[in-house]
Short mmCIF file of C-alpha atoms and ligand atoms in Angstrom, two decimals:
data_model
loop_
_atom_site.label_atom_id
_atom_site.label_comp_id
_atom_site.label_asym_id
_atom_site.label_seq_id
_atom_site.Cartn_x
_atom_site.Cartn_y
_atom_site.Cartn_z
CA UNK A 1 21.29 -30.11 -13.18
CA UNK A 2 22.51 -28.29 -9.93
CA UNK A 3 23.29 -24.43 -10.45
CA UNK A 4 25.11 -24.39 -7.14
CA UNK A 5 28.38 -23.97 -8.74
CA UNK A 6 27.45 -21.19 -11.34
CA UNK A 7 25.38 -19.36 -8.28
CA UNK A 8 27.35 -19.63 -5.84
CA UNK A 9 27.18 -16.20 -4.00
CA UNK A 10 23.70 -16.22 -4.71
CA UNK A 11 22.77 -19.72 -3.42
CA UNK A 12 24.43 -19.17 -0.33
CA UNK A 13 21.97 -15.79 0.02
CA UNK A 14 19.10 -18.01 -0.74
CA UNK A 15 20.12 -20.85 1.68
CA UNK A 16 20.68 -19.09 4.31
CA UNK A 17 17.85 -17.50 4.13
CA UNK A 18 15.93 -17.01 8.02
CA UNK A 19 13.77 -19.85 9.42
CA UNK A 20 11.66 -16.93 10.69
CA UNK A 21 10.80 -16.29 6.99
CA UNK A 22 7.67 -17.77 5.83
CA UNK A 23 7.84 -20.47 3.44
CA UNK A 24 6.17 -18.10 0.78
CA UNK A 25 9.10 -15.61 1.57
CA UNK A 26 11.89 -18.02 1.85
CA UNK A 27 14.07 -18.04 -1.64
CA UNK A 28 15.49 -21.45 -2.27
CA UNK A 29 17.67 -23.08 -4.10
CA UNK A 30 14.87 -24.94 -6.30
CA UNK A 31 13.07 -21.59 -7.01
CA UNK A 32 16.08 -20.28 -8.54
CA UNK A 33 16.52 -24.08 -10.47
CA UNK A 34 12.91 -23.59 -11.39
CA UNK A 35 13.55 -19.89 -12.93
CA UNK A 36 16.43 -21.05 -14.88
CA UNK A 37 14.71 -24.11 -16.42
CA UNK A 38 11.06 -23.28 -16.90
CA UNK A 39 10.06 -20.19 -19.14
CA UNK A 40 10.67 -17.20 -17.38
CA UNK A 41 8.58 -13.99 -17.38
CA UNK A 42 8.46 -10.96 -16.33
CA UNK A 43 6.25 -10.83 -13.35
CA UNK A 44 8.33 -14.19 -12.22
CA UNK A 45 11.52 -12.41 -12.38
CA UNK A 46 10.18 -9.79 -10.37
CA UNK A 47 8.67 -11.86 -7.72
CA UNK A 48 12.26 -13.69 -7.89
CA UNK A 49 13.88 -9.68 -7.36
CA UNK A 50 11.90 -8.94 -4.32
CA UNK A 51 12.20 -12.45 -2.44
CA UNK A 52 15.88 -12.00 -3.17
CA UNK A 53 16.23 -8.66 -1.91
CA UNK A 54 13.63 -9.47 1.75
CA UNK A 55 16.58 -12.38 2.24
CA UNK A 56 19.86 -10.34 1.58
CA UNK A 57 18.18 -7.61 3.89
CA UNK A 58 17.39 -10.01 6.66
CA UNK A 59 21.28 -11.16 6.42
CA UNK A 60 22.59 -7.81 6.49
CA UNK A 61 19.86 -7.01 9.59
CA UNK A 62 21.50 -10.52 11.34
CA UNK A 63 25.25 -9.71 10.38
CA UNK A 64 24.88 -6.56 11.93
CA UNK A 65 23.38 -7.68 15.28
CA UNK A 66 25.98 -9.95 15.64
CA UNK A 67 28.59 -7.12 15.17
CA UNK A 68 27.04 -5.06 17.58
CA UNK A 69 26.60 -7.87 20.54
CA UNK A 70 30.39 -9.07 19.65
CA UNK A 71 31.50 -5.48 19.82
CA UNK A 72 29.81 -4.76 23.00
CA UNK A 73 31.18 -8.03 24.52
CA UNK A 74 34.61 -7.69 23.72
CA UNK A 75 34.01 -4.05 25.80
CA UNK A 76 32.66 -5.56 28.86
CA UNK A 77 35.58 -8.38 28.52
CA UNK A 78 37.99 -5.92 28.45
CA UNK A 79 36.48 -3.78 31.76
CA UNK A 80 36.17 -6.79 33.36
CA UNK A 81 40.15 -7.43 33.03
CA UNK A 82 40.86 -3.84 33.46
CA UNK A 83 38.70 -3.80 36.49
CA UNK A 84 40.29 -6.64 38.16
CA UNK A 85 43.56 -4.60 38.55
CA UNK A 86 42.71 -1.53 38.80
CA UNK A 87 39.29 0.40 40.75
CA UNK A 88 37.40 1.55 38.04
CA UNK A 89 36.73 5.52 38.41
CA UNK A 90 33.39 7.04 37.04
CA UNK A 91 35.77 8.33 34.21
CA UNK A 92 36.74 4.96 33.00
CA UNK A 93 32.60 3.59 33.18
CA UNK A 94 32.27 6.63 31.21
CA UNK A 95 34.81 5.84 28.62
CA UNK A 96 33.55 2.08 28.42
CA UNK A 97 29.90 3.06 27.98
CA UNK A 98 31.68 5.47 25.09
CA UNK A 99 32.64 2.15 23.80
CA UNK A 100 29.35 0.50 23.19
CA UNK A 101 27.68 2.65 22.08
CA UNK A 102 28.87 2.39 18.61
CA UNK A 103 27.63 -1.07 18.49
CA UNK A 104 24.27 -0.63 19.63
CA UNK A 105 23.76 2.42 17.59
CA UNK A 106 24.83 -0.55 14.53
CA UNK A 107 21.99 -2.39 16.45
CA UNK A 108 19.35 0.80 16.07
CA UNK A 109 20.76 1.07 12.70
CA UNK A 110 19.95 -2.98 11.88
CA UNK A 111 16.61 -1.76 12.79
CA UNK A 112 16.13 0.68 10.86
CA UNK A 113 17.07 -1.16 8.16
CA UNK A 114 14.39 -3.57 8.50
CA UNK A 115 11.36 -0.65 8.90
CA UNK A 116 13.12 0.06 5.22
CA UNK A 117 12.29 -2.74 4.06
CA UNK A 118 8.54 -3.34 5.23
CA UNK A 119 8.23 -0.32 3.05
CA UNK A 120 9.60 -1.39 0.38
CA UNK A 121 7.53 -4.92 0.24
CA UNK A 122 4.51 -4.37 -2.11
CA UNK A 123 1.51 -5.86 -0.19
CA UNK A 124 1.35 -8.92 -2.62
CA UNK A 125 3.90 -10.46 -4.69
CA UNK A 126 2.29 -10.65 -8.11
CA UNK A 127 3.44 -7.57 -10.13
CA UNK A 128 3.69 -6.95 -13.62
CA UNK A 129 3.86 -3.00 -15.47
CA UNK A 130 1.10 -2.50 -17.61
CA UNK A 131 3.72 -0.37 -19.17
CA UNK A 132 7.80 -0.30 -18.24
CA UNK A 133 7.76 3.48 -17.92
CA UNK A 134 6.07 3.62 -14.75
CA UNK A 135 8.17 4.66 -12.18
CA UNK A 136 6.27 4.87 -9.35
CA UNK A 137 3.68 2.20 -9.54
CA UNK A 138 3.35 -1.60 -10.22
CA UNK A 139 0.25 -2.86 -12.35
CA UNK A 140 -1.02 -6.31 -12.78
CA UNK A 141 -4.54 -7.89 -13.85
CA UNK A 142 -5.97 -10.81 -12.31
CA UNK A 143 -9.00 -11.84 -14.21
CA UNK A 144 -11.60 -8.96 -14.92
CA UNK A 145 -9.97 -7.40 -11.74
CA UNK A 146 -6.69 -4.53 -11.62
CA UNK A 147 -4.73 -4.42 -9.15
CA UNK A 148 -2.37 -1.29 -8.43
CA UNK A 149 -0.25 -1.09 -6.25
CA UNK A 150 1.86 2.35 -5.28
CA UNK A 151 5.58 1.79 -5.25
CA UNK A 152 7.80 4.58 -3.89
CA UNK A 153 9.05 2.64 -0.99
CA UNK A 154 11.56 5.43 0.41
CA UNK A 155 8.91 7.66 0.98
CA UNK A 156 6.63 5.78 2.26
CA UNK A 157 4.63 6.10 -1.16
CA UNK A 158 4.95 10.13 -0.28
CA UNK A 159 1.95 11.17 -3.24
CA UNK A 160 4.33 13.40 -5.39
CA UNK A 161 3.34 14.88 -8.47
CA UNK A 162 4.52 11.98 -10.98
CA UNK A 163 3.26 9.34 -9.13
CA UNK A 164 -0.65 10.60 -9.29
CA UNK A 165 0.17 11.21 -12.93
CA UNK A 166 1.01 8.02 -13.33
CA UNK A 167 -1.85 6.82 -11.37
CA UNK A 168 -4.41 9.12 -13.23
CA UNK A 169 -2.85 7.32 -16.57
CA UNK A 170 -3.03 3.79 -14.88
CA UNK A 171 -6.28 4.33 -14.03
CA UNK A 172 -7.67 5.58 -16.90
CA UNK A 173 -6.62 2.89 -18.85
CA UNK A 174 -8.29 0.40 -16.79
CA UNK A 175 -11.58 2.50 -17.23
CA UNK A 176 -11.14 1.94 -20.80
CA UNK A 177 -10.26 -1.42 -20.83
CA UNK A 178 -13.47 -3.73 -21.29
CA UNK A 179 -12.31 -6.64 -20.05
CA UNK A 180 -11.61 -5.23 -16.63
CA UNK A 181 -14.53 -4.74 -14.12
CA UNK A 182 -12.94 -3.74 -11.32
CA UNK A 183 -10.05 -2.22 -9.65
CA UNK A 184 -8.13 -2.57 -6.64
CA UNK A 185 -5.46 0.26 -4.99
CA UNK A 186 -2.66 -0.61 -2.32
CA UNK A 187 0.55 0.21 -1.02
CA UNK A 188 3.26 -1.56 1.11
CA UNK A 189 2.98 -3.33 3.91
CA UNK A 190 4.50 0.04 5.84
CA UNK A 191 2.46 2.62 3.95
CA UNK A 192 -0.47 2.77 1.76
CA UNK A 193 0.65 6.33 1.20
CA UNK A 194 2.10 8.91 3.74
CA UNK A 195 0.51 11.61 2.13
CA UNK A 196 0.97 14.37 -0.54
CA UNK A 197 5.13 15.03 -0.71
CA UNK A 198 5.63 17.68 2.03
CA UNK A 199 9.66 18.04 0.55
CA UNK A 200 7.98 18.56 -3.19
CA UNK A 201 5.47 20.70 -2.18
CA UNK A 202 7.08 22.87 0.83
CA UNK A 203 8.89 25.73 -1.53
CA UNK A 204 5.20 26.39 -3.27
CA UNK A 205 3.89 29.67 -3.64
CA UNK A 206 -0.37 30.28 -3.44
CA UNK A 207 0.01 32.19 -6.99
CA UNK A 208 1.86 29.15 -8.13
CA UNK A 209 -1.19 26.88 -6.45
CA UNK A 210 -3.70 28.92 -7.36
CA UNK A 211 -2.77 29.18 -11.57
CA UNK A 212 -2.51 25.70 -11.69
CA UNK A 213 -4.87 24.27 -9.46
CA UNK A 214 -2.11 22.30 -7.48
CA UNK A 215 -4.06 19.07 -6.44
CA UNK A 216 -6.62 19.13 -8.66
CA UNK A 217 -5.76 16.41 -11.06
CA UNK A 218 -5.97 14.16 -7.68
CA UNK A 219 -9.45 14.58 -8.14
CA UNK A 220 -9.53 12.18 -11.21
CA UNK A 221 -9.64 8.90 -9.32
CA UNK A 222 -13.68 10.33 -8.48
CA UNK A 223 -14.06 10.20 -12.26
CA UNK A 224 -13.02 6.35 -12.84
CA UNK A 225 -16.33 4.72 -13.06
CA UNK A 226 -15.34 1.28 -12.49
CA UNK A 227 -15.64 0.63 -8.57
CA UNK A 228 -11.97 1.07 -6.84
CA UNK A 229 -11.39 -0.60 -3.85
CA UNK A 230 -8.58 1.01 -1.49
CA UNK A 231 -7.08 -2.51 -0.07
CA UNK A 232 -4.91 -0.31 3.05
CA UNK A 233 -1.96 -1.23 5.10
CA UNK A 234 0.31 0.63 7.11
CA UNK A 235 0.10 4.53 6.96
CA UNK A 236 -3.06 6.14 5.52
CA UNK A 237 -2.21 9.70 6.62
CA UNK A 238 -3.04 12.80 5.00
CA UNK A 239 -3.31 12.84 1.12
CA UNK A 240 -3.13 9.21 1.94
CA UNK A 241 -6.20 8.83 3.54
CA UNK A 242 -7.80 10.99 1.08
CA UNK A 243 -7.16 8.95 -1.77
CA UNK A 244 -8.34 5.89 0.57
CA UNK A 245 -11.27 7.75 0.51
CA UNK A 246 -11.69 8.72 -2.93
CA UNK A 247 -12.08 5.03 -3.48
CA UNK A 248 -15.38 3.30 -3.40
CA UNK A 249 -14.91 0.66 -0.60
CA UNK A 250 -11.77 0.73 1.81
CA UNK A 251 -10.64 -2.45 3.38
CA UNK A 252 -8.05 -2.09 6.15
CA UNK A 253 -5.34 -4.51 7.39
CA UNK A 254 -5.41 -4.59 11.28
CA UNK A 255 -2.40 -2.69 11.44
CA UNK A 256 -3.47 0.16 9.50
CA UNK A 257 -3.20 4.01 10.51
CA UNK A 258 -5.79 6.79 9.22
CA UNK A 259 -5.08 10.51 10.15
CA UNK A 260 -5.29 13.83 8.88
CA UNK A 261 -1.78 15.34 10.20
CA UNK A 262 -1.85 18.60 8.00
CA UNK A 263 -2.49 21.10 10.72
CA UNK A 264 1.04 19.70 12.00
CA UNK A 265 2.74 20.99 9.02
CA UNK A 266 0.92 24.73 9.02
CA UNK A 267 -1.43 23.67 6.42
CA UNK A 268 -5.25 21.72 6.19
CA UNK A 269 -6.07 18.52 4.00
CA UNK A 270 -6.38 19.73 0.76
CA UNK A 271 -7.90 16.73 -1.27
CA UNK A 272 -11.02 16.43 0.43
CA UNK A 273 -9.92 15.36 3.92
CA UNK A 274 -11.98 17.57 5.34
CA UNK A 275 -15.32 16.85 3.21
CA UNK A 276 -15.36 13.41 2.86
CA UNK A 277 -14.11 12.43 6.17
CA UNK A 278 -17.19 14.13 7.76
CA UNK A 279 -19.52 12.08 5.74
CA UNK A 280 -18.09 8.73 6.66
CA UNK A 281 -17.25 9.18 10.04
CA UNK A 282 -19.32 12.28 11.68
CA UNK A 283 -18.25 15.67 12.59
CA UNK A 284 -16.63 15.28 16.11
CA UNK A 285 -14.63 12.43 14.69
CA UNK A 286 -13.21 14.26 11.98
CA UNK A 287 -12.79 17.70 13.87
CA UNK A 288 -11.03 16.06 16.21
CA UNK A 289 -8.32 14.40 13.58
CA UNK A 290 -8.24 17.57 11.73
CA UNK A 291 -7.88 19.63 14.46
CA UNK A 292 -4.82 17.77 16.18
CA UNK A 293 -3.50 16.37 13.81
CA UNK A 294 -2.15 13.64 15.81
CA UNK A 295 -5.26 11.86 16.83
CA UNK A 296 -5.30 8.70 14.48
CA UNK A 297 -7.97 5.90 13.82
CA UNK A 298 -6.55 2.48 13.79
CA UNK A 299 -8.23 0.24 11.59
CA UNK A 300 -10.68 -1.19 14.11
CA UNK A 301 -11.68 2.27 15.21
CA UNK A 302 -11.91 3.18 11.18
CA UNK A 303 -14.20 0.12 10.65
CA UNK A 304 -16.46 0.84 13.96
CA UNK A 305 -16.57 4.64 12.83
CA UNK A 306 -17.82 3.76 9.03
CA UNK A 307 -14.62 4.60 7.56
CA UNK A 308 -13.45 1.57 6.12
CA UNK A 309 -15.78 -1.63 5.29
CA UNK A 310 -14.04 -4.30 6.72
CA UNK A 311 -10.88 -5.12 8.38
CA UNK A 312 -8.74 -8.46 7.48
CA UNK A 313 -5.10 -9.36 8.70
CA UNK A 314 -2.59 -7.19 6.91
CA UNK A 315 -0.94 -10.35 5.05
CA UNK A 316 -4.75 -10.93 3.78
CA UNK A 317 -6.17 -7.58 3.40
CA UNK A 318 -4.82 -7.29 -0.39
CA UNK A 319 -6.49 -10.95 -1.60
CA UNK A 320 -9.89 -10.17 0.64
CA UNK A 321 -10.16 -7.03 -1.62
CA UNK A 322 -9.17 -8.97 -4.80
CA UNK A 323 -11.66 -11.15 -3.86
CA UNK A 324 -14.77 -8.69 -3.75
CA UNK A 325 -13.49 -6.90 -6.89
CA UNK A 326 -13.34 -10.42 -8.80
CA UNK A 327 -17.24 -10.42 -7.46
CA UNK A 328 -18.22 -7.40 -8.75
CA UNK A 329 -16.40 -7.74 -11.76
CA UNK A 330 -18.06 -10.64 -12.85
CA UNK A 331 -21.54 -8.52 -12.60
CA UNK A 332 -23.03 -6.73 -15.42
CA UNK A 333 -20.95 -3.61 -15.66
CA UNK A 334 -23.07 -1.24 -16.82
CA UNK A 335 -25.45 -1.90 -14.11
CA UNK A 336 -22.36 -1.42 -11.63
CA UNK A 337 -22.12 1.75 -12.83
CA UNK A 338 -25.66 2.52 -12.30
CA UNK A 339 -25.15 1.75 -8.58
CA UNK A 340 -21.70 3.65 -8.19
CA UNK A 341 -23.28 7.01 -9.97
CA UNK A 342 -26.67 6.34 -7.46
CA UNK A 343 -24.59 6.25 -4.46
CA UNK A 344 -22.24 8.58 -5.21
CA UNK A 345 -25.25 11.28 -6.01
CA UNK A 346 -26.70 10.80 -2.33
CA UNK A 347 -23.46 13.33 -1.69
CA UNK A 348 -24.27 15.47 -4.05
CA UNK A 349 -28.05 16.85 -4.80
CA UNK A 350 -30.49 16.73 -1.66
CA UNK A 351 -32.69 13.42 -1.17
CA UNK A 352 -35.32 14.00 -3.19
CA UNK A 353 -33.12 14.55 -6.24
CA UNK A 354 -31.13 11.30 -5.65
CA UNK A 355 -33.95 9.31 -5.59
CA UNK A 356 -35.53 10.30 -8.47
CA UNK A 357 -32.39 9.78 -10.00
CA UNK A 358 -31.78 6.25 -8.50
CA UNK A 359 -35.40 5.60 -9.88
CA UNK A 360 -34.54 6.68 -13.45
CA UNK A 361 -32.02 4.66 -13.54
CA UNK A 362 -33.64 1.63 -12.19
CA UNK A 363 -36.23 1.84 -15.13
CA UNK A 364 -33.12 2.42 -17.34
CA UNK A 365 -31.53 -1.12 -16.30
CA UNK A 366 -34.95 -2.59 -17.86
CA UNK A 367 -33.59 -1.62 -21.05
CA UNK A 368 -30.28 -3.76 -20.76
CA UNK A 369 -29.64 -7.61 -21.52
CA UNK A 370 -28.13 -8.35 -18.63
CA UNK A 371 -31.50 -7.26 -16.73
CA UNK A 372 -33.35 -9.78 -18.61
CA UNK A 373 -30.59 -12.01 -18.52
CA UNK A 374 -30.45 -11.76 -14.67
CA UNK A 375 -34.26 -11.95 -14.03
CA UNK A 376 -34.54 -14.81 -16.41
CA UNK A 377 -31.85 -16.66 -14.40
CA UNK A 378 -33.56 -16.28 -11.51
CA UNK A 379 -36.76 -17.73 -12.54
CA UNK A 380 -34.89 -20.88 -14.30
CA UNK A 381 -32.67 -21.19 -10.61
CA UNK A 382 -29.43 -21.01 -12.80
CA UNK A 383 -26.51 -18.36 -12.68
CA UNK A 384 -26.75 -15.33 -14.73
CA UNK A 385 -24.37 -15.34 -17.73
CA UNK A 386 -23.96 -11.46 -18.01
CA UNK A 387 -22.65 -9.82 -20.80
CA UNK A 388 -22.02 -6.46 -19.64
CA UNK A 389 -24.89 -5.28 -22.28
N1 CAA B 401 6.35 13.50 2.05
C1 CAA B 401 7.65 13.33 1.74
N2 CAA B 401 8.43 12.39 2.32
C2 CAA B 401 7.87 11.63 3.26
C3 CAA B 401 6.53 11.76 3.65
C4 CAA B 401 5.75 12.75 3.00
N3 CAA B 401 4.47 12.94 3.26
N4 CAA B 401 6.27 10.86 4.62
C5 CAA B 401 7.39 10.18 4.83
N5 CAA B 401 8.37 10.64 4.00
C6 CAA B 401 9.74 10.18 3.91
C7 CAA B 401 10.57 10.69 5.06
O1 CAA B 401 11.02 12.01 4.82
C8 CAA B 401 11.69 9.68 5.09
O2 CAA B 401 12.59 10.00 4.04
P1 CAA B 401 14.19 9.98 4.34
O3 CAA B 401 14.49 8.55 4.67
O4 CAA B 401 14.77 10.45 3.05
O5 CAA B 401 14.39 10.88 5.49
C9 CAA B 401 10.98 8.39 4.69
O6 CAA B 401 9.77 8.76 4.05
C10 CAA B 401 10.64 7.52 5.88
O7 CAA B 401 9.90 8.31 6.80
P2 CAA B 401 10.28 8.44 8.35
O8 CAA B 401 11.74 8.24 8.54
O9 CAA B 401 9.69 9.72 8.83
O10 CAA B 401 9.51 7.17 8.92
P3 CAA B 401 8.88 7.02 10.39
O11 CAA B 401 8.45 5.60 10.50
O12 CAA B 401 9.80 7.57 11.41
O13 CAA B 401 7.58 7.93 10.37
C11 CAA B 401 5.50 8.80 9.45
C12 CAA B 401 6.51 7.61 9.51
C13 CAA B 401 4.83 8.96 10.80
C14 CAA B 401 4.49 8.48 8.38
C15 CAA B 401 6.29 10.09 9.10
O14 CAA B 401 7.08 9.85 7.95
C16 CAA B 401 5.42 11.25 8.82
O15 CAA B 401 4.93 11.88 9.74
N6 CAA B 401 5.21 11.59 7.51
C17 CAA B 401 4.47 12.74 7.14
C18 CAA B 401 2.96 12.49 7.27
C19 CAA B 401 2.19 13.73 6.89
O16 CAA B 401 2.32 14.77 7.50
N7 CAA B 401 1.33 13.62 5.85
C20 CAA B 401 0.56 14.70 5.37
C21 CAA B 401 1.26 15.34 4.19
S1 CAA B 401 0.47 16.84 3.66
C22 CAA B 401 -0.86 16.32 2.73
O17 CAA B 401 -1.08 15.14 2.53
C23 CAA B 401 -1.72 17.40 2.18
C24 CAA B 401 -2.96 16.92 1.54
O18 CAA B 401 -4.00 16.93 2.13
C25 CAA B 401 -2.96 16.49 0.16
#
């Protein structure tokens, strides 16, 4: 049955959708045949809603680079002629340089138009709301893994107040959910997030700060004790970076940016950019991003300096991290847990405390069945069935 017809507008989008689009991006015809006959969900109609939207972009990025070369040649075509009767005075060059640049200010424009949209493409293209009142996240669960994934494209995922509630709740919920074991955080392909909103926050008072502990719910994420892997692309920059950090493992797409740019805006980091930074890259390191707030680790510097764990290509950095959370997820969880709350004590009480605290909790493990279950396995050369017991 063709559609073509009842689609028409739309099909034309679709097919003339860019060869420069990848396969995986390109919308045709058949996907849209596909939606209409097969059952139709939700996640598929939103995959459908962003490949729809990355090819009428593209168009309107092509239609307008087109109007800006055809306007600028019909200028020059028109000098030309004038020039061939008449000497051209510096007054007239000015006037026809006057001329163009209204088209190539359409071709900055077309431009900028397409750095919108990188921002607005989530870093994967499975998405599904855990629940339709999130507005500033998308939520979907792949197996025994979550993945989140912040969504305030305009502001390059700018950390406002609602969206850490909603990540707090988000969160939370995973925590509580047993049949997820771990959980993965991203952004766009532009931004992972560009920090805390400077235009929410920039009218604050300290009082204000200071009775209700502005920031301190970001603090929350620390408490999740699943293991959260940041999966970052794009800008990691203030708040953003912190929250990368907050996480237990950071993976970085090659084109990622991590910086501390506070001190630009009169202010310092304020969720733990200048504590945990330290620890996972040195002092000098970290002075010297605090201090100038314009000196920025790429993603290969992050990875050489101990920031981040490992660094993928940013169209794989998403799945790489799905990847290790499906393999941790699919380990006894309680004994996850053990090793998150041992590691994450090494920042907290001197050596000799955390290790008699790692070794209480290795005798601990001896009490669960997934210890025996994991030792017997060994011994019988089979794979470990755990039961998260
Ligand atoms: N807060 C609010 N809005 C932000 C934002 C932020 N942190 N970062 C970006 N945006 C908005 C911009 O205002 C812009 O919105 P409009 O289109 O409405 O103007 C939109 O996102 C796109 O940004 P740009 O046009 O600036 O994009 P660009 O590619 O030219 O620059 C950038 C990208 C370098 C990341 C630049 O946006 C930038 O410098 N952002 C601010 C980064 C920053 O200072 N972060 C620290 C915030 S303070 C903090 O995080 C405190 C803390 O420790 C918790």
């Amino acid at each position: 049955m063709s559609t073509r017809s009842s689609f028409s507008p739309v099909t034309q989008i679709l097919e003339s959708g860019p060869a420069s689009a990848s396969p995986e991006e390109r919308v045709t015809e058949e996907h849209f045949n596909n939606l209409h006959a097969s059952s139709v969900t939700y996640r598929d109609l939103l995959i459908f809603e962003e490949r729809l939207k990355l090819n009428m972009i593209r168009l309107k990025k092509r239609q307008q680079k087109y109007e800006a070369f055809l306007g600028s040649l019909v200028v020059v075509i028109a000098y030309c002629a004038f020039a061939t009767f008449y000497q051209p005075s510096e007054h007239h060059s000015i006037i026809m340089f006057s001329a163009l640049r209204q088209p190539l200010v359409r071709a900055t424009a077309a431009k900028r138009l397409s750095r919108a949209f990188s921002a607005y493409s989530p870093n994967h293209n499975a998405v599904a709301p855990t629940s339709p009142k999130l507005e500033y996240l998308l939520t979907e669960t792949r197996g025994r893994v979550a993945v989140v994934t912040l969504h305030r494209p305009k502001a390059l995922n700018a950390l406002c107040n609602g969206l850490f509630v909603e990540l707090n709740q988000v969160l939370r919920e995973f925590d509580d959910n047993k049949d997820i074991g771990a959980i993965v955080i991203t952004g766009s392909e532009r931004a992972f997030a560009a920090g805390a909103d400077i235009k929410e926050m920039k009218d604050r008072g300290f009082i204000e700060n200071y009775a209700e502990d502005f920031l301190g719910h970001w603090t929350q994420i620390t408490k999740i004790r699943k293991p959260t892997i940041a999966a970052v692309n794009g800008f990691a920059l203030g708040g953003g970076c912190e929250l990368a950090m907050m996480c237990d493992i950071i993976y970085a797409g090659d084109k990622a940016v991590f910086g501390q740019p506070e001190i630009k805006l009169g202010t310092i980091p304020g969720a733990g950019g200048t504590q945990r930074l330290v620890r996972a890259i040195g002092k000098s390191k970290a002075m010297e991003m605090c201090l100038t707030g314009s000196v920025n680790l790429t993603a290969e510097e992050a990875e050489r300096a101990g920031l981040v764990s490992r660094v993928y290509p940013a169209d794989q950095v998403v799945d790489e991290a799905i990847k290790t959370a499906e393999k941790i997820g699919n380990l006894s969880l309680p004994i996850v847990q053990m090793v998150k709350d041992a590691i994450n004590q090494s920042f907290e009480v001197p050596l000799s405390g955390g290790l008699t605290f790692e070794r209480r909790l290795f005798h601990s493990t001896f009490a669960s069945k997934d210890q025996k279950e994991g030792m017997a396995a060994f011994a019988e050369k089979r794979k470990a069935n755990f039961t998260h017991n």
